[in-house]
mmCIF file of C-alpha atoms in Angstrom:
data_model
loop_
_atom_site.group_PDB
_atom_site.id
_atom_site.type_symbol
_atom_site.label_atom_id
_atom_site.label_comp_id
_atom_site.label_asym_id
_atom_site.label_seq_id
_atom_site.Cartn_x
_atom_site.Cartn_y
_atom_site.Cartn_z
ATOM 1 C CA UNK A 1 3.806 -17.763 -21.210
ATOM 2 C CA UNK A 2 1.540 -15.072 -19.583
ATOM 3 C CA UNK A 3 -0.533 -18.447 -17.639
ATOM 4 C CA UNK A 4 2.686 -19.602 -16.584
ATOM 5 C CA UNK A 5 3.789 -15.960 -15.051
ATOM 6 C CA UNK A 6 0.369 -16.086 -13.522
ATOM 7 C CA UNK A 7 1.208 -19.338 -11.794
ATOM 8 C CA UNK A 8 4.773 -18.115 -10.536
ATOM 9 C CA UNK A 9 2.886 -15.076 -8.959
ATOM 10 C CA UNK A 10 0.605 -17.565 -6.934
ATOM 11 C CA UNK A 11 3.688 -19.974 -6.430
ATOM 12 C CA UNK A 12 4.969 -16.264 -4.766
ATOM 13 C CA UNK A 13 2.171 -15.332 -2.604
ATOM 14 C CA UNK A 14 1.538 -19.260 -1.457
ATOM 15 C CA UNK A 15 4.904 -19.589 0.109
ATOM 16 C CA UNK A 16 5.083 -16.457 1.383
ATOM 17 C CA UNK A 17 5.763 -15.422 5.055
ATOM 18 C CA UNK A 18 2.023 -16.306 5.388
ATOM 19 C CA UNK A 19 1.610 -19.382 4.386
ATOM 20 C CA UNK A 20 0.528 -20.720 7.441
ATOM 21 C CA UNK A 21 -2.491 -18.325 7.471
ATOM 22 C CA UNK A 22 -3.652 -18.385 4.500
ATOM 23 C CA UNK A 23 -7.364 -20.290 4.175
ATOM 24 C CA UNK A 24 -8.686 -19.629 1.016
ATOM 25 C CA UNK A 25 -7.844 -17.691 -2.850
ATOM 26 C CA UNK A 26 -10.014 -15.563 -4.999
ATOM 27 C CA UNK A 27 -9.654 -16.062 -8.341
ATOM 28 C CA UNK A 28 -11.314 -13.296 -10.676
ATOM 29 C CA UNK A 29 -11.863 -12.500 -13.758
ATOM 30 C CA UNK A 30 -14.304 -12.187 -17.088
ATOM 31 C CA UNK A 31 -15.849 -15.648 -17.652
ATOM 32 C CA UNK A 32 -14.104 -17.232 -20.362
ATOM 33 C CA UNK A 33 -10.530 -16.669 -19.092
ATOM 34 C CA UNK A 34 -10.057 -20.159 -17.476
ATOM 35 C CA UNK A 35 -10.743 -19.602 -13.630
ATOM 36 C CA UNK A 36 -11.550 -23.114 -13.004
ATOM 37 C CA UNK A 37 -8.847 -24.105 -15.278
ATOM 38 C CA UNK A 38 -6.374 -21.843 -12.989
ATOM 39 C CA UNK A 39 -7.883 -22.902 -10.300
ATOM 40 C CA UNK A 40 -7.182 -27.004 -10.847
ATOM 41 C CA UNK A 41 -3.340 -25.736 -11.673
ATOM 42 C CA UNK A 42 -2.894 -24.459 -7.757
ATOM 43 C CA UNK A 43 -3.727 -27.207 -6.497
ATOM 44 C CA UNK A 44 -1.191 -29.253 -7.718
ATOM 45 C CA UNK A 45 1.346 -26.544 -6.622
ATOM 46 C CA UNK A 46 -0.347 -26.262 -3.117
ATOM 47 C CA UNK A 47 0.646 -30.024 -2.796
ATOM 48 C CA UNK A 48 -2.601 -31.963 -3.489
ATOM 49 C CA UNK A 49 -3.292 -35.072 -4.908
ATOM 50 C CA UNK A 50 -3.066 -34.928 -8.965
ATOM 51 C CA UNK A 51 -6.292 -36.741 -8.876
ATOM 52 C CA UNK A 52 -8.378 -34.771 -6.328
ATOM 53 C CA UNK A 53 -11.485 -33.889 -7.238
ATOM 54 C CA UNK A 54 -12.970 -30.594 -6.178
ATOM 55 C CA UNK A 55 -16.528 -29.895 -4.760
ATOM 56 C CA UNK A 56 -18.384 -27.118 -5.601
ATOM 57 C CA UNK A 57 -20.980 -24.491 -4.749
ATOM 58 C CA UNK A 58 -22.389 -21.729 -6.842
ATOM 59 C CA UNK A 59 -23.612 -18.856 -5.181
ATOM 60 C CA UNK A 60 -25.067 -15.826 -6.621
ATOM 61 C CA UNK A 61 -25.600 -12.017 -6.141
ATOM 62 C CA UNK A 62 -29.276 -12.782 -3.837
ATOM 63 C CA UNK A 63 -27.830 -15.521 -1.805
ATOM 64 C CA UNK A 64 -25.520 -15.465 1.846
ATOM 65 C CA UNK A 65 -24.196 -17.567 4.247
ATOM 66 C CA UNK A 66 -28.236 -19.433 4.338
ATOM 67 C CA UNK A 67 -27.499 -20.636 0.842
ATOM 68 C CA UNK A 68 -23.514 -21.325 1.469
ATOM 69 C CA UNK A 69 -24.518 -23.606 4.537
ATOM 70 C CA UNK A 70 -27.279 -25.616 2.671
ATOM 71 C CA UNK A 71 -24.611 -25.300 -0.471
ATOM 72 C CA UNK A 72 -22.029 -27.194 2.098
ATOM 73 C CA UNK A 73 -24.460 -29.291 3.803
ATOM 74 C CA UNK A 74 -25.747 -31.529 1.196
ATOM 75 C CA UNK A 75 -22.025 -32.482 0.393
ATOM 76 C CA UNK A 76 -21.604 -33.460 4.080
ATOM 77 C CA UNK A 77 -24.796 -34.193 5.153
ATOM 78 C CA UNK A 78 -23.276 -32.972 8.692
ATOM 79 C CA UNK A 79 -26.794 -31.900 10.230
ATOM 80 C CA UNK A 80 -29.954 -33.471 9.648
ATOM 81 C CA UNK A 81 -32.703 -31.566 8.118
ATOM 82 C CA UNK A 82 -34.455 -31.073 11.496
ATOM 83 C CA UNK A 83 -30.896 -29.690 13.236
ATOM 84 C CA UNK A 84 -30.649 -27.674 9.921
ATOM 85 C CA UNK A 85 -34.713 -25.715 10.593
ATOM 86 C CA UNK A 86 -34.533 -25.296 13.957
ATOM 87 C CA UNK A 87 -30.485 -24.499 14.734
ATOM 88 C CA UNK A 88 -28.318 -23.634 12.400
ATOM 89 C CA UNK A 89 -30.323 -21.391 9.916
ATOM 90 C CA UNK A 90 -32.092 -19.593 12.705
ATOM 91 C CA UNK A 91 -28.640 -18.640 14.510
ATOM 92 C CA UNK A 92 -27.481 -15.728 14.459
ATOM 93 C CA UNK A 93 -25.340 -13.892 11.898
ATOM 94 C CA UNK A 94 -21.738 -15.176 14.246
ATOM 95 C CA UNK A 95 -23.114 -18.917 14.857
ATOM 96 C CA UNK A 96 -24.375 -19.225 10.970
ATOM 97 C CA UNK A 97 -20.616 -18.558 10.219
ATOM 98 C CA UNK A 98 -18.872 -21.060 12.848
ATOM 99 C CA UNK A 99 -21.462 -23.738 11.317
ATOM 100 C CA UNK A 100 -20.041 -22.809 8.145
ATOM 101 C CA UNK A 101 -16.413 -23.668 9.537
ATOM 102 C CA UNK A 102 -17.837 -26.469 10.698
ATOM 103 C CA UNK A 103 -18.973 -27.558 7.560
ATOM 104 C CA UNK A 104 -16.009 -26.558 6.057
ATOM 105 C CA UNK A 105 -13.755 -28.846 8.237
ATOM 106 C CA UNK A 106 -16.458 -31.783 7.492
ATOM 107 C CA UNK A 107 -15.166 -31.281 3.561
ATOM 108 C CA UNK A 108 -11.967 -31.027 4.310
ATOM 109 C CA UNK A 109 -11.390 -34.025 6.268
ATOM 110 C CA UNK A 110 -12.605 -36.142 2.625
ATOM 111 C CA UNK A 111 -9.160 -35.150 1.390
ATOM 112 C CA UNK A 112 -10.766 -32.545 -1.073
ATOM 113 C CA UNK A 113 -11.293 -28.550 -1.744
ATOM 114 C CA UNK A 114 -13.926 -26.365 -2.293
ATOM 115 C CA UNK A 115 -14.528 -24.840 -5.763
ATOM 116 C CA UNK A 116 -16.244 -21.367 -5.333
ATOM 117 C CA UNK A 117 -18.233 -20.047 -8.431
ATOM 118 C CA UNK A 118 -18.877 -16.378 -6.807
ATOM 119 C CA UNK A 119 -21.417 -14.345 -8.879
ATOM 120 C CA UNK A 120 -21.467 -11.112 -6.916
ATOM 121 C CA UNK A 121 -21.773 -12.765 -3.519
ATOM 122 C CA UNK A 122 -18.646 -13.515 -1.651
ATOM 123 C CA UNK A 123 -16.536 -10.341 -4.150
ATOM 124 C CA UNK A 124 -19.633 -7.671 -3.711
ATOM 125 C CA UNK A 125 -20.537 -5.496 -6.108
ATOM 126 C CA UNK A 126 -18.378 -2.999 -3.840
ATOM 127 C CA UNK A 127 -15.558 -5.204 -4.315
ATOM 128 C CA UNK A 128 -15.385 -5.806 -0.906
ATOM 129 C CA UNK A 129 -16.247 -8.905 1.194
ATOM 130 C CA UNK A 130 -19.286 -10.091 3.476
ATOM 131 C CA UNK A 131 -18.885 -10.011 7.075
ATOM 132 C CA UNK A 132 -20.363 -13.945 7.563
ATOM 133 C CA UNK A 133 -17.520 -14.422 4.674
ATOM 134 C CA UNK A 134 -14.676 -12.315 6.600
ATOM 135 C CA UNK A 135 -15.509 -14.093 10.174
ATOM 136 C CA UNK A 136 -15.311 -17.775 8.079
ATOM 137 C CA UNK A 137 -11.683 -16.954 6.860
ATOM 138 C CA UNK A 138 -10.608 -14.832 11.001
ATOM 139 C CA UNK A 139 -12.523 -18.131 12.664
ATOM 140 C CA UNK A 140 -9.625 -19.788 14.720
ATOM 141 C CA UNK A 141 -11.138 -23.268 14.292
ATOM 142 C CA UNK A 142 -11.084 -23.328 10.852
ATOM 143 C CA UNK A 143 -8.791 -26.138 9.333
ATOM 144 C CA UNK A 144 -5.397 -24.522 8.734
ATOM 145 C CA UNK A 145 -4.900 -24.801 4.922
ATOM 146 C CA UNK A 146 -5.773 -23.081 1.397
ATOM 147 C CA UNK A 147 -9.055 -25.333 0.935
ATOM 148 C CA UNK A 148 -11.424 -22.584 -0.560
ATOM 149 C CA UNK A 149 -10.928 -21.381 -4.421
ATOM 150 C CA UNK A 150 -13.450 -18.902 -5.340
ATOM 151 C CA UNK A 151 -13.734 -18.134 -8.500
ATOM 152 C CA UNK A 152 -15.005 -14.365 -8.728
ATOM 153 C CA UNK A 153 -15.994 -12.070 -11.671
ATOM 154 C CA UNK A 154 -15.301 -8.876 -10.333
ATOM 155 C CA UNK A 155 -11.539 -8.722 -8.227
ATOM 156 C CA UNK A 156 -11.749 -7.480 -4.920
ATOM 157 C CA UNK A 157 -10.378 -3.910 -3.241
ATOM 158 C CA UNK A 158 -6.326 -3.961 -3.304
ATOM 159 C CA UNK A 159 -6.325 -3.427 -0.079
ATOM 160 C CA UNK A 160 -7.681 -6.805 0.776
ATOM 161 C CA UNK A 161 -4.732 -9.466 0.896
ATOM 162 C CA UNK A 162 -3.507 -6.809 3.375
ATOM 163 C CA UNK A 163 -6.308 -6.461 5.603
ATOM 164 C CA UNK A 164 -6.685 -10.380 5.843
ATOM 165 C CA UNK A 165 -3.423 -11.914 5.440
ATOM 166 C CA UNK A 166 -5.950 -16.000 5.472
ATOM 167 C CA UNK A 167 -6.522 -14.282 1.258
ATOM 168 C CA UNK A 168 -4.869 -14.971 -1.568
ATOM 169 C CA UNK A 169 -5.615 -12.845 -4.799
ATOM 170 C CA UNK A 170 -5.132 -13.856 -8.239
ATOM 171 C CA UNK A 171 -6.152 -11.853 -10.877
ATOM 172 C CA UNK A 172 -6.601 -12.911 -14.419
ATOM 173 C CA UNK A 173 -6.776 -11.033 -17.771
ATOM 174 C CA UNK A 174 -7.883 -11.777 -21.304
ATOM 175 C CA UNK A 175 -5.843 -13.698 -23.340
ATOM 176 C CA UNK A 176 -3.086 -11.314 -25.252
ATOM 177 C CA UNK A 177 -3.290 -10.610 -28.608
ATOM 178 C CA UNK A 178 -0.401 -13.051 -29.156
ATOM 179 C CA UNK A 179 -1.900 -15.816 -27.055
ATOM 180 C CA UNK A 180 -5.313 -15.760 -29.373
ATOM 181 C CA UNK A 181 -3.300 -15.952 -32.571
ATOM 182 C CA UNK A 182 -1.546 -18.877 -31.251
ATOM 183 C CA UNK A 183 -4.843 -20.299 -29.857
ATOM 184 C CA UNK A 184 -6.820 -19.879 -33.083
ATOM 185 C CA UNK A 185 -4.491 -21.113 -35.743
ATOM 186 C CA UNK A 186 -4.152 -24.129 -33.073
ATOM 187 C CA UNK A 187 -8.001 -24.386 -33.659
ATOM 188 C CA UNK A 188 -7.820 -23.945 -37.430
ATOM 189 C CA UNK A 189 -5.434 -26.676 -37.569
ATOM 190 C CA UNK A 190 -7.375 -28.640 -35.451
ATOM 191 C CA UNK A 191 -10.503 -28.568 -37.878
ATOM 192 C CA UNK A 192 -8.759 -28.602 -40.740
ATOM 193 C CA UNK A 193 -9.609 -25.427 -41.711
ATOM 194 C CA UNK A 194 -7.181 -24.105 -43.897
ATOM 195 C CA UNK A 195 -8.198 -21.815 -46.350
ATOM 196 C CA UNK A 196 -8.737 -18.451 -44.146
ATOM 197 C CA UNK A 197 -5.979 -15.507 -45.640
ATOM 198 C CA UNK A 198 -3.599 -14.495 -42.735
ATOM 199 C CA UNK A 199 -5.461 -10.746 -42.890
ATOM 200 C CA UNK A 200 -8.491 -12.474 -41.956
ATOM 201 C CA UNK A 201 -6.694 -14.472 -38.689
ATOM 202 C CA UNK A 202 -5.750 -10.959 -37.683
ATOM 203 C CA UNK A 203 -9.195 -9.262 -38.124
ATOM 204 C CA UNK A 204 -10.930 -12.421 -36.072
ATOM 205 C CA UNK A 205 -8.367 -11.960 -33.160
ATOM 206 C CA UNK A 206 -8.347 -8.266 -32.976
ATOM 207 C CA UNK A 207 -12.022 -8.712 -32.742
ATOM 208 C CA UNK A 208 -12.549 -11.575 -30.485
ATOM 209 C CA UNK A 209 -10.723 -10.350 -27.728
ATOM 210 C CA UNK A 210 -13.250 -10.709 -24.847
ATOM 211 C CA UNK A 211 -12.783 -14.660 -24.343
ATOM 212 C CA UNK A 212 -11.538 -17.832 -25.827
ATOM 213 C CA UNK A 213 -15.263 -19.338 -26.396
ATOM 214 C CA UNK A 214 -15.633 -16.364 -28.572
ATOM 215 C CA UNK A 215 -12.649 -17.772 -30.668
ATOM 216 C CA UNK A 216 -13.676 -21.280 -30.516
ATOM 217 C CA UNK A 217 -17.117 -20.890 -31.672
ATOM 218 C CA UNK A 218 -16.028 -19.065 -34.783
ATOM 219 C CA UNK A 219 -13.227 -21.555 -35.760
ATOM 220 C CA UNK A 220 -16.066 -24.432 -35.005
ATOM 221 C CA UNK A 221 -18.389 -22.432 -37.565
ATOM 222 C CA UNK A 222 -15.644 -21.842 -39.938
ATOM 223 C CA UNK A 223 -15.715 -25.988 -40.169
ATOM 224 C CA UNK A 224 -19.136 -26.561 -41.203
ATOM 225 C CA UNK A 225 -20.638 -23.373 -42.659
ATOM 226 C CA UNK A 226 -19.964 -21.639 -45.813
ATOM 227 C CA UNK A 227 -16.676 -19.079 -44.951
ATOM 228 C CA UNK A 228 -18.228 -16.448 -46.466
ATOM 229 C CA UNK A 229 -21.293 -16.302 -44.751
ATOM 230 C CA UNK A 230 -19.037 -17.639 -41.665
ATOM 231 C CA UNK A 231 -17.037 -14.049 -42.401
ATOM 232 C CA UNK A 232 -19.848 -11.631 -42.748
ATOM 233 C CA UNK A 233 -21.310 -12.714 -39.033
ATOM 234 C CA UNK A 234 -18.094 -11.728 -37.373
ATOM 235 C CA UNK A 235 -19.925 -8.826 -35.794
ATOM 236 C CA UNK A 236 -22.258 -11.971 -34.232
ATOM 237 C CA UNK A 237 -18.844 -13.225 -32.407
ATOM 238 C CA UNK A 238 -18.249 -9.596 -31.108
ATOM 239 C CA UNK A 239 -21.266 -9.214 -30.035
ATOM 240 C CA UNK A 240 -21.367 -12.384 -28.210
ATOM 241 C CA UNK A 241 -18.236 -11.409 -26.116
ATOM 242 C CA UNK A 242 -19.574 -7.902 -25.084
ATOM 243 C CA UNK A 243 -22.903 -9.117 -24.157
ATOM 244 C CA UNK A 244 -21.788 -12.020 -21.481
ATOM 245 C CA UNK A 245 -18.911 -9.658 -20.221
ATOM 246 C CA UNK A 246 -19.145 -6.554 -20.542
ATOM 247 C CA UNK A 247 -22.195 -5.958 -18.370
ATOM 248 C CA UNK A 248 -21.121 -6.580 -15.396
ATOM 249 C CA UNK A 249 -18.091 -4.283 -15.370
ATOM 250 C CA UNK A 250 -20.732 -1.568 -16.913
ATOM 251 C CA UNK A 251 -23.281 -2.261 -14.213
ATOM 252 C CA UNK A 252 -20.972 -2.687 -10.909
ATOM 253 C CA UNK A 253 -17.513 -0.474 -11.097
ATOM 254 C CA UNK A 254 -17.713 1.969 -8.575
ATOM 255 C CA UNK A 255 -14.603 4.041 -9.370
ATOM 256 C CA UNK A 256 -12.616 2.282 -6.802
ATOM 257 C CA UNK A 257 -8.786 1.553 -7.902
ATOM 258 C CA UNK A 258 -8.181 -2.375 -8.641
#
């Protein structure tokens, strides 16, 4: 219910009064909550082909618009490695990002989108955006349609679907406690695992509340390990959870509101 209220709110925003401007949607959230997942559901309410295939670029917190270039480059093999030396990555900071329209445009016109994985480059650890990133999305030659989904851990500012009207932002949250029940007696079922009292279900979810892989690697262990044993490394599962997510909230939040 909650992904489907999720949807509705980009359904919202997408055919809104700025639909026309709008070039690209940041998607953030813990890993584990089914960006990607969220991600391939837009596109099929943006319009595009059930069966198009995404391309995609990971960039993290070291790398700019150098790395997103070369990142967009070898899909399109637009310039040649010589034009790539001597031009493009010794332009300035402006030129760098209309060759990154450029290249943008070059993916676009193979009927496809780009898939963003953004670890602390494109959403800063600020939570605010790049300039090379902010004159992509303002560039007037940029094709006119929602082809970038970037797929962010931490969300950005509020104020930034205001300031640049091109931005879509979609946050998304941990499963509910509800949500994991139903998710893990779904997995139970699934691997026949049927012996686990109902006050244990409701210890494992109120537990494993960080991410579904936390959920699915206990219910995978609960198939082909002793329960007991299984049951006594539930702190292991916890632990798992806080040490992929929790950091980077820990590390990064600057007091700004969300």
């Amino acid at each position: 219910m909650e992904e489907i209220v999720i949807l509705m709110l980009f359904e919202e925003k997408y055919y809104s009064s700025r639909t026309s401007k709008l070039r690209a949607a940041i998607i953030s959230g813990r890993d584990g909550v089914g960006k990607e997942a969220f991600a391939t559901q837009c596109l099929q309410k943006i319009g595009k082909d059930i069966e198009t295939i995404p391309f995609k670029i990971d960039l993290s917190p070291k790398e700019g618009i150098e790395d997103f270039i070369l990142g967009l480059n070898s899909i399109t093999g637009t310039f040649s490695k010589e034009e790539m030396t001597d031009k493009v990555l010794t332009a300035s900071v402006g030129e760098k990002s209309h060759y990154a329209v450029l290249l943008l445009n070059d993916l676009y016109s193979l009927r496809t989108v780009l898939f963003l994985h953004d670890n602390l480059c494109i959403v800063l650890p600020n939570r605010k955006l790049p300039e090379w990133f902010i004159n992509i999305i303002n560039d007037p030659d940029l094709n006119a349609q929602m082809g970038m989904f970037i797929q962010s851990r931490l969300t950005p500012i509020s104020s930034i679907e205001s300031s640049f009207p091109q931005l879509i932002v979609i946050p998304l949250s941990p499963l509910s406690k509800s949500d994991r029940r139903k998710l893990f007696y779904k997995l139970l079922q699934h691997n026949g695992v049927t012996e686990l009292k109902e006050y244990d279900v409701e210890d494992v979810i109120e537990k494993l509340n960080q991410s579904p892989l936390q959920l699915i690697k206990y219910a995978n262990a609960l198939k082909t390990h002793d329960m007991n044993l299984v049951k006594s490394e539930l702190p292991d599962y916890v632990e798992l959870g806080d040490n992929k997510l929790k950091p980077i909230f820990d590390l990064f939040d600057d007091g700004d509101e969300k």
